[in-house]
GROMACS .gro file of C-alpha atoms in nm:
model
  420
    1VAL     CA    1   4.008   7.909  12.114
    2ARG     CA    2   3.760   7.735  12.297
    3VAL     CA    3   3.478   7.602  12.065
    4CYS     CA    4   3.262   7.533  12.386
    5GLY     CA    5   3.332   7.530  12.737
    6ARG     CA    6   3.017   7.391  12.918
    7GLY     CA    7   3.015   7.050  12.814
    8GLU     CA    8   2.786   7.093  12.517
    9PRO     CA    9   2.761   6.795  12.273
   10TYR     CA   10   2.725   7.021  11.971
   11LEU     CA   11   2.659   7.397  11.890
   12ARG     CA   12   2.343   7.512  11.698
   13ARG     CA   13   2.330   7.860  11.534
   14ASP     CA   14   2.313   8.078  11.874
   15GLY     CA   15   2.599   7.861  12.024
   16ALA     CA   16   2.834   7.905  11.749
   17ALA     CA   17   2.797   8.266  11.743
   18SER     CA   18   3.030   8.321  12.015
   19LEU     CA   19   3.349   8.125  12.072
   20GLY     CA   20   3.561   8.131  12.365
   21VAL     CA   21   3.873   8.326  12.267
   22LEU     CA   22   4.114   8.338  12.576
   23ARG     CA   23   4.412   8.568  12.554
   24GLY     CA   24   4.720   8.514  12.745
   25ALA     CA   25   4.626   8.157  12.833
   26SER     CA   26   4.779   7.793  12.871
   27LEU     CA   27   4.645   7.458  12.820
   28VAL     CA   28   4.787   7.136  12.983
   29VAL     CA   29   4.766   6.763  12.837
   30GLY     CA   30   4.820   6.517  13.085
   31LEU     CA   31   5.032   6.175  13.018
   32ASP     CA   32   4.712   5.993  12.955
   33GLY     CA   33   4.652   6.212  12.649
   34CYS     CA   34   4.368   6.408  12.812
   35ILE     CA   35   4.338   6.810  12.870
   36LYS     CA   36   4.402   6.881  13.239
   37ALA     CA   37   4.344   7.256  13.232
   38VAL     CA   38   4.263   7.533  13.022
   39GLY     CA   39   4.281   7.896  13.136
   40GLN     CA   40   4.467   8.209  13.203
   41ALA     CA   41   4.860   8.143  13.231
   42ASP     CA   42   4.937   8.304  13.543
   43VAL     CA   43   4.662   8.083  13.710
   44ILE     CA   44   4.776   7.753  13.545
   45ARG     CA   45   5.144   7.849  13.641
   46ASN     CA   46   5.050   7.857  14.002
   47GLN     CA   47   4.829   7.541  13.983
   48PHE     CA   48   5.095   7.332  13.825
   49SER     CA   49   5.394   7.505  13.993
   50GLU     CA   50   5.511   7.134  14.130
   51ALA     CA   51   5.457   6.956  13.799
   52THR     CA   52   5.708   6.851  13.555
   53PHE     CA   53   5.653   6.848  13.186
   54GLU     CA   54   5.787   6.645  12.903
   55ARG     CA   55   5.758   6.921  12.666
   56ILE     CA   56   5.640   7.301  12.689
   57ILE     CA   57   5.564   7.478  12.370
   58ASP     CA   58   5.572   7.863  12.369
   59CYS     CA   59   5.264   8.001  12.158
   60SER     CA   60   5.327   8.362  12.203
   61GLY     CA   61   5.147   8.538  11.916
   62LYS     CA   62   4.986   8.208  11.794
   63CYS     CA   63   4.640   8.046  11.821
   64VAL     CA   64   4.573   7.728  11.958
   65LEU     CA   65   4.251   7.549  11.834
   66PRO     CA   66   4.082   7.207  11.878
   67GLY     CA   67   4.206   6.947  11.610
   68LEU     CA   68   3.971   6.959  11.304
   69VAL     CA   69   3.732   6.676  11.246
   70ASP     CA   70   3.655   6.548  10.896
   71ALA     CA   71   3.300   6.394  10.917
   72HIS     CA   72   3.298   6.246  10.553
   73THR     CA   73   3.560   6.077  10.365
   74HIS     CA   74   3.633   5.800  10.108
   75PRO     CA   75   3.991   5.760  10.137
   76VAL     CA   76   4.068   5.373  10.064
   77TRP     CA   77   4.077   5.339   9.668
   78ALA     CA   78   4.291   5.260   9.374
   79GLY     CA   79   4.296   5.431   9.043
   80ASP     CA   80   4.246   5.816   9.026
   81ARG     CA   81   3.977   5.973   8.800
   82VAL     CA   82   4.167   6.286   8.665
   83HIS     CA   83   4.044   6.197   8.317
   84GLU     CA   84   3.664   6.248   8.443
   85PHE     CA   85   3.747   6.591   8.585
   86ALA     CA   86   3.803   6.680   8.242
   87MET     CA   87   3.461   6.519   8.118
   88LYS     CA   88   3.294   6.724   8.397
   89LEU     CA   89   3.452   7.032   8.299
   90ALA     CA   90   3.325   6.987   7.932
   91GLY     CA   91   2.988   6.936   8.073
   92ALA     CA   92   2.901   6.593   8.152
   93SER     CA   93   2.698   6.509   8.447
   94TYR     CA   94   2.784   6.289   8.764
   95MET     CA   95   2.517   6.039   8.667
   96GLU     CA   96   2.585   6.066   8.303
   97ILE     CA   97   2.970   5.949   8.390
   98HIS     CA   98   2.819   5.685   8.653
   99GLN     CA   99   2.591   5.538   8.385
  100ALA     CA  100   2.863   5.524   8.105
  101GLY     CA  101   3.078   5.288   8.352
  102GLY     CA  102   3.273   5.573   8.515
  103GLY     CA  103   3.261   5.738   8.857
  104ILE     CA  104   3.224   5.475   9.121
  105HIS     CA  105   3.223   5.191   8.889
  106PHE     CA  106   3.572   5.279   8.769
  107THR     CA  107   3.716   5.298   9.107
  108VAL     CA  108   3.555   4.966   9.210
  109GLU     CA  109   3.711   4.797   8.913
  110HIS     CA  110   4.064   4.936   9.023
  111THR     CA  111   4.016   4.876   9.397
  112ARG     CA  112   3.933   4.526   9.345
  113LYS     CA  113   4.241   4.449   9.155
  114ALA     CA  114   4.449   4.627   9.443
  115THR     CA  115   4.628   4.430   9.729
  116GLU     CA  116   4.554   4.498  10.067
  117GLU     CA  117   4.932   4.633  10.098
  118GLU     CA  118   4.878   4.867   9.784
  119LEU     CA  119   4.558   5.020   9.931
  120PHE     CA  120   4.709   5.040  10.273
  121SER     CA  121   5.010   5.246  10.146
  122THR     CA  122   4.814   5.499   9.953
  123PHE     CA  123   4.560   5.525  10.243
  124LYS     CA  124   4.848   5.595  10.495
  125HIS     CA  125   4.996   5.887  10.302
  126ARG     CA  126   4.622   6.047  10.245
  127LEU     CA  127   4.584   6.031  10.615
  128GLU     CA  128   4.909   6.196  10.682
  129ARG     CA  129   4.810   6.474  10.425
  130MET     CA  130   4.488   6.523  10.627
  131LEU     CA  131   4.712   6.540  10.946
  132ARG     CA  132   4.910   6.798  10.793
  133ALA     CA  133   4.602   7.022  10.709
  134GLY     CA  134   4.480   7.011  11.058
  135SER     CA  135   4.253   6.693  11.086
  136THR     CA  136   4.265   6.479  11.387
  137LEU     CA  137   3.972   6.288  11.368
  138VAL     CA  138   3.864   6.144  11.013
  139GLU     CA  139   3.549   5.935  10.920
  140CYS     CA  140   3.677   5.670  10.658
  141LYS     CA  141   3.430   5.498  10.438
  142SER     CA  142   3.436   5.151  10.259
  143GLY     CA  143   3.228   5.134   9.948
  144TYR     CA  144   3.470   5.091   9.619
  145GLY     CA  145   3.430   4.693   9.671
  146LEU     CA  146   3.068   4.629   9.623
  147ASN     CA  147   3.133   4.262   9.695
  148TRP     CA  148   3.211   4.122  10.043
  149GLU     CA  149   3.563   4.028   9.971
  150THR     CA  150   3.667   4.390   9.849
  151GLU     CA  151   3.459   4.553  10.123
  152LEU     CA  152   3.631   4.345  10.380
  153LYS     CA  153   3.973   4.399  10.234
  154MET     CA  154   3.900   4.793  10.247
  155LEU     CA  155   3.766   4.748  10.626
  156ARG     CA  156   4.064   4.568  10.721
  157VAL     CA  157   4.303   4.843  10.572
  158ILE     CA  158   4.107   5.101  10.773
  159GLU     CA  159   4.145   4.890  11.072
  160ARG     CA  160   4.511   4.874  11.033
  161ALA     CA  161   4.530   5.247  11.014
  162LYS     CA  162   4.332   5.277  11.345
  163GLN     CA  163   4.571   5.039  11.508
  164SER     CA  164   4.911   5.190  11.371
  165MET     CA  165   4.850   5.574  11.319
  166ASP     CA  166   4.792   5.857  11.550
  167ILE     CA  167   4.509   6.013  11.355
  168GLY     CA  168   4.166   5.926  11.508
  169ILE     CA  169   3.952   5.745  11.291
  170SER     CA  170   3.556   5.673  11.266
  171SER     CA  171   3.504   5.368  11.023
  172THR     CA  172   3.202   5.312  10.822
  173TYR     CA  173   3.069   5.019  10.631
  174CYS     CA  174   2.961   5.161  10.272
  175GLY     CA  175   2.873   4.854  10.084
  176ALA     CA  176   2.568   5.019   9.958
  177HIS     CA  177   2.754   5.287   9.766
  178SER     CA  178   2.634   5.191   9.434
  179VAL     CA  179   2.441   4.878   9.276
  180PRO     CA  180   2.728   4.625   9.153
  181LYS     CA  181   2.717   4.545   8.780
  182GLY     CA  182   2.475   4.260   8.713
  183LYS     CA  183   2.271   4.295   9.017
  184THR     CA  184   1.942   4.484   9.061
  185ALA     CA  185   1.900   4.722   9.375
  186THR     CA  186   1.677   4.460   9.553
  187GLU     CA  187   1.922   4.183   9.484
  188ALA     CA  188   2.223   4.409   9.616
  189THR     CA  189   2.019   4.493   9.933
  190ASP     CA  190   1.932   4.124   9.996
  191ASP     CA  191   2.293   4.052   9.963
  192ILE     CA  192   2.405   4.305  10.203
  193ILE     CA  193   2.155   4.232  10.448
  194ASN     CA  194   2.168   3.847  10.437
  195ASN     CA  195   2.551   3.796  10.398
  196HIS     CA  196   2.754   4.124  10.441
  197LEU     CA  197   2.584   4.235  10.760
  198PRO     CA  198   2.573   3.904  10.939
  199LYS     CA  199   2.964   3.855  10.860
  200LEU     CA  200   3.054   4.208  10.977
  201LYS     CA  201   2.846   4.123  11.292
  202GLU     CA  202   3.090   3.820  11.340
  203LEU     CA  203   3.391   4.025  11.292
  204LYS     CA  204   3.283   4.301  11.537
  205LEU     CA  205   3.212   4.047  11.809
  206SER     CA  206   3.545   3.846  11.765
  207GLY     CA  207   3.720   4.212  11.784
  208GLU     CA  208   3.880   4.174  11.455
  209ILE     CA  209   3.736   4.493  11.308
  210HIS     CA  210   3.573   4.776  11.487
  211VAL     CA  211   3.319   4.937  11.231
  212ASN     CA  212   3.129   5.243  11.386
  213ASN     CA  213   2.884   5.338  11.106
  214ILE     CA  214   2.635   5.225  10.855
  215ASP     CA  215   2.607   5.408  10.499
  216VAL     CA  216   2.397   5.389  10.190
  217PHE     CA  217   2.383   5.624   9.869
  218CYS     CA  218   2.015   5.687   9.885
  219GLU     CA  219   1.969   5.813   9.523
  220LYS     CA  220   1.741   5.781   9.214
  221GLY     CA  221   1.896   5.520   9.001
  222VAL     CA  222   2.092   5.383   9.302
  223PHE     CA  223   1.929   5.262   9.603
  224ASP     CA  224   1.553   5.382   9.656
  225LEU     CA  225   1.397   5.482   9.964
  226GLU     CA  226   1.269   5.138  10.082
  227SER     CA  227   1.595   4.967  10.007
  228THR     CA  228   1.794   5.238  10.201
  229ARG     CA  229   1.551   5.193  10.506
  230ARG     CA  230   1.604   4.815  10.517
  231ILE     CA  231   2.003   4.807  10.472
  232LEU     CA  232   1.993   5.102  10.760
  233GLN     CA  233   1.779   4.928  10.996
  234ALA     CA  234   1.981   4.608  10.968
  235GLY     CA  235   2.288   4.789  11.027
  236LYS     CA  236   2.145   4.970  11.345
  237ASP     CA  237   2.038   4.605  11.448
  238ILE     CA  238   2.379   4.495  11.471
  239GLY     CA  239   2.485   4.823  11.643
  240LEU     CA  240   2.612   5.055  11.387
  241GLN     CA  241   2.533   5.415  11.391
  242ILE     CA  242   2.312   5.548  11.078
  243ASN     CA  243   2.517   5.804  10.884
  244PHE     CA  244   2.437   5.808  10.512
  245HIS     CA  245   2.430   5.987  10.188
  246GLY     CA  246   2.098   6.139  10.122
  247ASP     CA  247   1.892   6.403   9.895
  248GLU     CA  248   2.206   6.497   9.687
  249LEU     CA  249   2.095   6.496   9.315
  250HIS     CA  250   1.738   6.442   9.365
  251PRO     CA  251   1.500   6.504   9.660
  252MET     CA  252   1.429   6.137   9.792
  253LYS     CA  253   1.303   6.213  10.132
  254SER     CA  254   1.613   6.087  10.292
  255ALA     CA  255   1.618   6.342  10.554
  256GLU     CA  256   1.280   6.249  10.680
  257LEU     CA  257   1.383   5.868  10.662
  258GLY     CA  258   1.698   5.937  10.874
  259ALA     CA  259   1.494   6.128  11.141
  260GLU     CA  260   1.248   5.850  11.157
  261LEU     CA  261   1.522   5.568  11.223
  262GLY     CA  262   1.728   5.806  11.469
  263ALA     CA  263   2.020   5.866  11.240
  264ARG     CA  264   2.304   6.013  11.385
  265ALA     CA  265   2.394   6.216  11.073
  266ILE     CA  266   2.301   6.252  10.717
  267SER     CA  267   2.560   6.393  10.443
  268HIS     CA  268   2.509   6.610  10.132
  269LEU     CA  269   2.138   6.717  10.143
  270GLU     CA  270   2.168   6.970   9.855
  271GLU     CA  271   1.796   6.856   9.744
  272VAL     CA  272   1.657   6.840  10.114
  273SER     CA  273   1.300   6.918  10.167
  274ASP     CA  274   1.177   7.186  10.400
  275GLU     CA  275   0.988   6.904  10.598
  276GLY     CA  276   1.323   6.707  10.616
  277ILE     CA  277   1.513   7.005  10.762
  278GLY     CA  278   1.261   7.039  11.024
  279ALA     CA  279   1.254   6.662  11.105
  280MET     CA  280   1.645   6.661  11.118
  281ALA     CA  281   1.631   6.944  11.364
  282ARG     CA  282   1.377   6.791  11.604
  283ALA     CA  283   1.558   6.434  11.581
  284LYS     CA  284   1.911   6.598  11.661
  285CYS     CA  285   2.011   6.428  11.354
  286ALA     CA  286   2.345   6.629  11.208
  287ALA     CA  287   2.354   6.740  10.874
  288VAL     CA  288   2.725   6.677  10.713
  289LEU     CA  289   2.740   6.943  10.454
  290LEU     CA  290   3.003   6.895  10.172
  291PRO     CA  291   3.083   7.217  10.001
  292THR     CA  292   3.386   7.060   9.780
  293THR     CA  293   3.122   6.833   9.618
  294ALA     CA  294   2.861   7.099   9.527
  295TYR     CA  295   3.155   7.330   9.394
  296MET     CA  296   3.336   7.036   9.189
  297LEU     CA  297   2.994   6.901   9.042
  298ARG     CA  298   2.852   7.248   8.998
  299LEU     CA  299   2.549   7.157   9.194
  300LYS     CA  300   2.321   7.396   9.402
  301GLN     CA  301   2.472   7.443   9.747
  302PRO     CA  302   2.313   7.295  10.040
  303GLN     CA  303   2.081   7.546  10.238
  304ALA     CA  304   2.318   7.579  10.519
  305ARG     CA  305   2.168   7.901  10.630
  306LYS     CA  306   1.804   7.762  10.642
  307MET     CA  307   1.937   7.464  10.818
  308LEU     CA  308   2.115   7.676  11.084
  309GLU     CA  309   1.812   7.893  11.123
  310GLU     CA  310   1.583   7.611  11.173
  311GLY     CA  311   1.802   7.465  11.458
  312VAL     CA  312   1.980   7.183  11.252
  313ILE     CA  313   2.298   7.069  11.379
  314VAL     CA  314   2.538   7.156  11.085
  315ALA     CA  315   2.876   6.967  11.042
  316LEU     CA  316   3.122   6.965  10.768
  317GLY     CA  317   3.335   6.720  10.571
  318SER     CA  318   3.563   6.723  10.293
  319ASP     CA  319   3.405   6.414  10.101
  320PHE     CA  320   3.761   6.339   9.996
  321ASN     CA  321   3.707   6.065   9.714
  322PRO     CA  322   3.840   6.047   9.350
  323ASN     CA  323   3.571   6.286   9.237
  324ALA     CA  324   3.617   6.545   9.501
  325TYR     CA  325   4.005   6.530   9.563
  326CYS     CA  326   4.048   6.781   9.872
  327PHE     CA  327   4.235   6.671  10.199
  328SER     CA  328   4.195   7.020  10.342
  329MET     CA  329   3.924   7.112  10.620
  330PRO     CA  330   4.061   7.491  10.616
  331MET     CA  331   3.968   7.488  10.249
  332VAL     CA  332   3.642   7.326  10.330
  333MET     CA  333   3.555   7.588  10.579
  334HIS     CA  334   3.662   7.858  10.343
  335LEU     CA  335   3.399   7.734  10.093
  336ALA     CA  336   3.125   7.688  10.342
  337CYS     CA  337   3.179   8.053  10.425
  338VAL     CA  338   3.176   8.187  10.084
  339ASN     CA  339   2.950   7.950   9.902
  340MET     CA  340   2.700   7.851  10.172
  341LYS     CA  341   2.701   8.177  10.347
  342MET     CA  342   2.803   8.033  10.688
  343SER     CA  343   3.023   8.249  10.932
  344MET     CA  344   3.348   8.172  11.035
  345ASN     CA  345   3.245   8.100  11.383
  346GLU     CA  346   2.965   7.852  11.254
  347ALA     CA  347   3.223   7.703  11.005
  348LEU     CA  348   3.486   7.632  11.306
  349ALA     CA  349   3.210   7.471  11.498
  350ALA     CA  350   3.091   7.267  11.224
  351ALA     CA  351   3.447   7.149  11.159
  352THR     CA  352   3.506   7.060  11.518
  353ILE     CA  353   3.216   7.005  11.789
  354ASN     CA  354   2.945   6.936  11.534
  355ALA     CA  355   3.164   6.716  11.313
  356ALA     CA  356   3.254   6.500  11.621
  357TYR     CA  357   2.891   6.489  11.727
  358ALA     CA  358   2.797   6.360  11.367
  359LEU     CA  359   3.057   6.064  11.447
  360GLY     CA  360   2.933   6.020  11.809
  361LYS     CA  361   3.261   6.132  11.945
  362SER     CA  362   3.172   6.474  12.088
  363ASP     CA  363   3.210   6.356  12.423
  364THR     CA  364   3.586   6.324  12.363
  365HIS     CA  365   3.671   6.525  12.059
  366GLY     CA  366   3.594   6.865  11.911
  367SER     CA  367   3.660   7.144  12.160
  368LEU     CA  368   3.947   7.226  12.426
  369GLU     CA  369   3.768   7.113  12.747
  370VAL     CA  370   3.910   6.968  13.048
  371GLY     CA  371   3.873   6.574  13.043
  372LYS     CA  372   3.858   6.572  12.621
  373GLN     CA  373   4.137   6.407  12.419
  374GLY     CA  374   4.419   6.654  12.374
  375ASP     CA  375   4.396   6.691  12.010
  376LEU     CA  376   4.512   7.053  11.901
  377LEU     CA  377   4.624   7.262  11.644
  378VAL     CA  378   4.865   7.572  11.681
  379ILE     CA  379   4.858   7.825  11.397
  380ASN     CA  380   5.117   8.086  11.307
  381ALA     CA  381   4.891   8.377  11.356
  382SER     CA  382   4.754   8.615  11.613
  383ARG     CA  383   4.384   8.557  11.502
  384TRP     CA  384   4.241   8.218  11.447
  385GLU     CA  385   4.033   8.324  11.152
  386HIS     CA  386   4.342   8.300  10.945
  387LEU     CA  387   4.315   7.931  10.900
  388ILE     CA  388   3.954   8.002  10.700
  389TYR     CA  389   4.083   8.329  10.560
  390GLN     CA  390   4.385   8.225  10.397
  391PHE     CA  391   4.252   8.000  10.117
  392GLY     CA  392   4.477   7.727  10.062
  393GLY     CA  393   4.743   7.872  10.309
  394HIS     CA  394   4.759   7.599  10.557
  395ASP     CA  395   5.091   7.465  10.467
  396ALA     CA  396   5.263   7.793  10.590
  397LEU     CA  397   5.008   7.857  10.860
  398ILE     CA  398   4.989   7.536  11.071
  399ASN     CA  399   5.255   7.527  11.298
  400TYR     CA  400   5.180   7.206  11.505
  401VAL     CA  401   4.930   6.920  11.502
  402ILE     CA  402   4.911   6.752  11.817
  403VAL     CA  403   4.725   6.421  11.915
  404LYS     CA  404   4.674   6.331  12.272
  405GLY     CA  405   4.912   6.558  12.383
  406LYS     CA  406   5.177   6.427  12.137
  407VAL     CA  407   5.337   6.648  11.851
  408ILE     CA  408   5.236   6.454  11.559
  409TYR     CA  409   5.368   6.736  11.292
  410GLN     CA  410   5.570   7.019  11.339
  411ASN     CA  411   5.611   7.295  11.055
  412GLU     CA  412   5.956   7.411  11.084
  413ARG     CA  413   5.897   7.682  10.817
  414CYS     CA  414   5.644   7.863  11.079
  415GLU     CA  415   5.945   7.926  11.319
  416THR     CA  416   6.136   8.107  11.065
  417MET     CA  417   5.866   8.295  10.830
  418SER     CA  418   5.571   8.484  10.887
  419SER     CA  419   5.236   8.333  10.770
  420TYR     CA  420   5.126   8.651  10.640
   0.00000   0.00000   0.00000
């Protein structure tokens, strides 16, 4: 399944309407990990008749898709919040739990106490579960430190995974995830701008840590619009892409701010204004929608259809975190279709090429095109739509996960059983 085949950096609504489904096709990945050919099997067989291959995978009766891209996760933390799930089911709101010392503050307390080794161990296992569910590129945030020492510890953990694991990672500094206890939002903003970001710049210049994005939780009672503007601009000034939380629980004019600052992406947007939608479309700023969060917090769903109709680049993310414990982009796509009224084609584009665009990576990831990285899924079904249709069925459906042409995960059960 070719998500796009003409070098598009993203797909808007019209482009996502028709995916290139090639039948009787083959795909070749070179030793450099990049795709060398995609097309009809007999043509490719003749083209590569003199070539030798390290491995040939017979995908007869199966589907090959681009590796999925998860454009928003918080995967480095200690201390689960299963007890808060019960509170939410009993009617407590997200902000009520937050103000009572739960939520982000609960996780911050446990993450500060955890060693770097403990954080890396759990993070590694979470990434492995994401890989098995089909994600080959994942955005990973810090943000459960809220002081420089712990934020740095989290960023080091993310950097270790970048260097030692096969999964692709786009790393995000999210020191403005919440206002630390004992500080005002203005004090926290000043600390980030005057202390955190200059130190981060030094680490980037020395090559010790490679951070891609800057994030702020722009929300009533957290960081207001002006504080958000100051932090994002300071991050942009040291070379970070702007990719932040906006308009989730209250209308904050985050979308308008992001468009003005040249943000690459804004996440959540449950409370985005009509003006904000128009501004994002004009600025080519991606909307990273998180149907898991709206589902688990019983919020109103983001206006995916209106965004698509207005020409916004719509991407998807799992928002994996202690508050929305979901590793699976196939389940995210299913929720996007059912609860946000996206088509399956739109959901696949949003979880591949558009999610890659939201991370500034659509030149190398997100579609099956010659020259791009050979990140692929092979699913044990004759129609690709089964990946969305089978809610929670990816465990028996995903046969291979391939990164840079290398088989990272092979599901032996798919060889002996039907996934139907």
